[in-house]
Amino acid sequence: MKVLDFILRLRKGKEEQQVGMSVVRTDPSLYKKPRRVIELLFGTELADSIIDEIIKSGKDRYSYLTMERGVKEERLVQVYSEVYGNQYVLSLEGNDYFVDEGGFLVDRRTGFKYHYLPMDKDVILVPKSVYMKKVNESRAEEEVVGEGDLWKVFMDIVRKALVSEVNDILVEGQGSIYKVFYKLLGGGKVSVLTLTEKEGKRLVQMLKNRASEYSEVKANVNDRPQSGRIEVENEIELRLEFQPAVEGESVAVRIFNITGYFNKRLEELGYEKDFIEKVRKLAIRKNGLVLVSGSTGQGKSTLIKSMLLEANPEKRRMILLEDPVEMKVKGTVQMPIGKFSFADGVRSCMRAVPDIIVVGETRDGETAKNTIDAAMSGHLTYTTIHANDCVGAIERFILKVVETGEMSAEDVRFNMSSSLLISVNQVLVRLVNGKLKPVVEYLIPDHEDRILIREGRFEELREKLKEKGMTLNQQIEKLYREGLITEEQYLSYLGV
């Protein structure tokens, strides 16, 4: 018998309610939801008489309705799902399911948990023999998937991610199961695989073992975060973040193609023409600060490296400080941060006669101070910082320098007002046609803006951007009005 394709899921269902295996016949006074089942199948007028017949027959309701009344099993499952608000499985087939510790059947492909019995314990929708066989199989098998097979499954997920333009894979423990997700650019998580708790833990350990061969990850450590990498087939490198968590160690995997050089031009990335024209002019400036902000995975490094191409790396000396080096840019010097800090790297760069310096991330006050020093001493300097908007990026950068105690807030604001070329905040949005579009909020300060920065009047800067319709929220709202994104996407970005 085929697995039931049509399973109704009602959100208000008591999905985690435990149910027993025994067959129990109940008094008619207790037939509230069961009565509703009968009414949906036969109508209100016949409900009482059919309930009496079920009790007198001595049969469970499943057997009576299917054998004596000729109700199709698929219809019975459908009605029970409607009435009880749970998921019910008609039958099982194949190896796409496992039984978790709570006694629920879990679909590996979707992660859905299925109930075996209705809540009143009267009807067995999955035959008990099949259920018990599945339970015994789950208990008996020490390894449902061998390590070689588990690696093969994981690499299939990596390959599919590559052709689907997915850069990140997440492995998350969720109590009695583990789930593997794609983290979509411009979107959320998409579940691609569900594993038993044992399989999930073995996958995490397997990734840790392999990462220990290529990096400083310790395979026997699971109580603190670790960063590592794995080199795999076809010049693909995986960068991994292992994180201890309450319901099972989590792994974030980023995929890199380490062959070739970065060659994406601004036009290819989907930026608006007006923005391209402006940043192209800034990319060939002799000195100043380019500040790019946004959350992880929103294309900050991609934007910077596209701007570097505009300045012709073959003609100008460019030094990039990165942690890690993600995309190679031909003609540049790319320094991986490892045994030295970004702050140390900036000091070294300034002695190495660069034209352009890229500071991969401003994480602390010393790095911020050295970065703005570089921008004010004849170098075109790029850096990234985590912030919610382009004005907030300026504020955070200034605060980091002030935290060092080496400069007053007034002096830092003065330096920022005179050196800042542009502050960009970016988010990637996936359009309804599946394409990714970078949406940018940016400030190229004019004379009045520089005065506002110098005086710390940041809210007035935000109001100016709003009046021009340049905030992220305003631009995303425009995409929604033009039908380029869904309402769900629009609402998810309202907090941007």
Coordinates of C-alpha atoms in Angstrom, one line a residue, residues 1 17 24 86 119 125 135 195 220 239 259 283 310 324 351 366 461 479:
M1 CA 0.0 0.0 0.0
Q17 CA 0.3 14.5 22.6
V24 CA -10.4 0.9 23.8
N86 CA -3.3 16.0 14.0
M119 CA -6.7 10.7 20.5
L125 CA -4.7 3.9 11.3
V135 CA 10.0 0.5 16.1
L195 CA 18.1 12.6 10.7
N220 CA 37.1 15.8 21.0
R239 CA 34.3 26.7 6.2
T259 CA 39.6 28.1 -8.0
A283 CA 36.4 53.6 -6.4
E310 CA 36.8 49.3 -11.0
P324 CA 39.1 34.2 6.1
R351 CA 54.3 50.6 5.9
E366 CA 42.0 49.7 17.8
L461 CA 20.9 62.4 8.8
L479 CA 9.7 46.4 -4.6

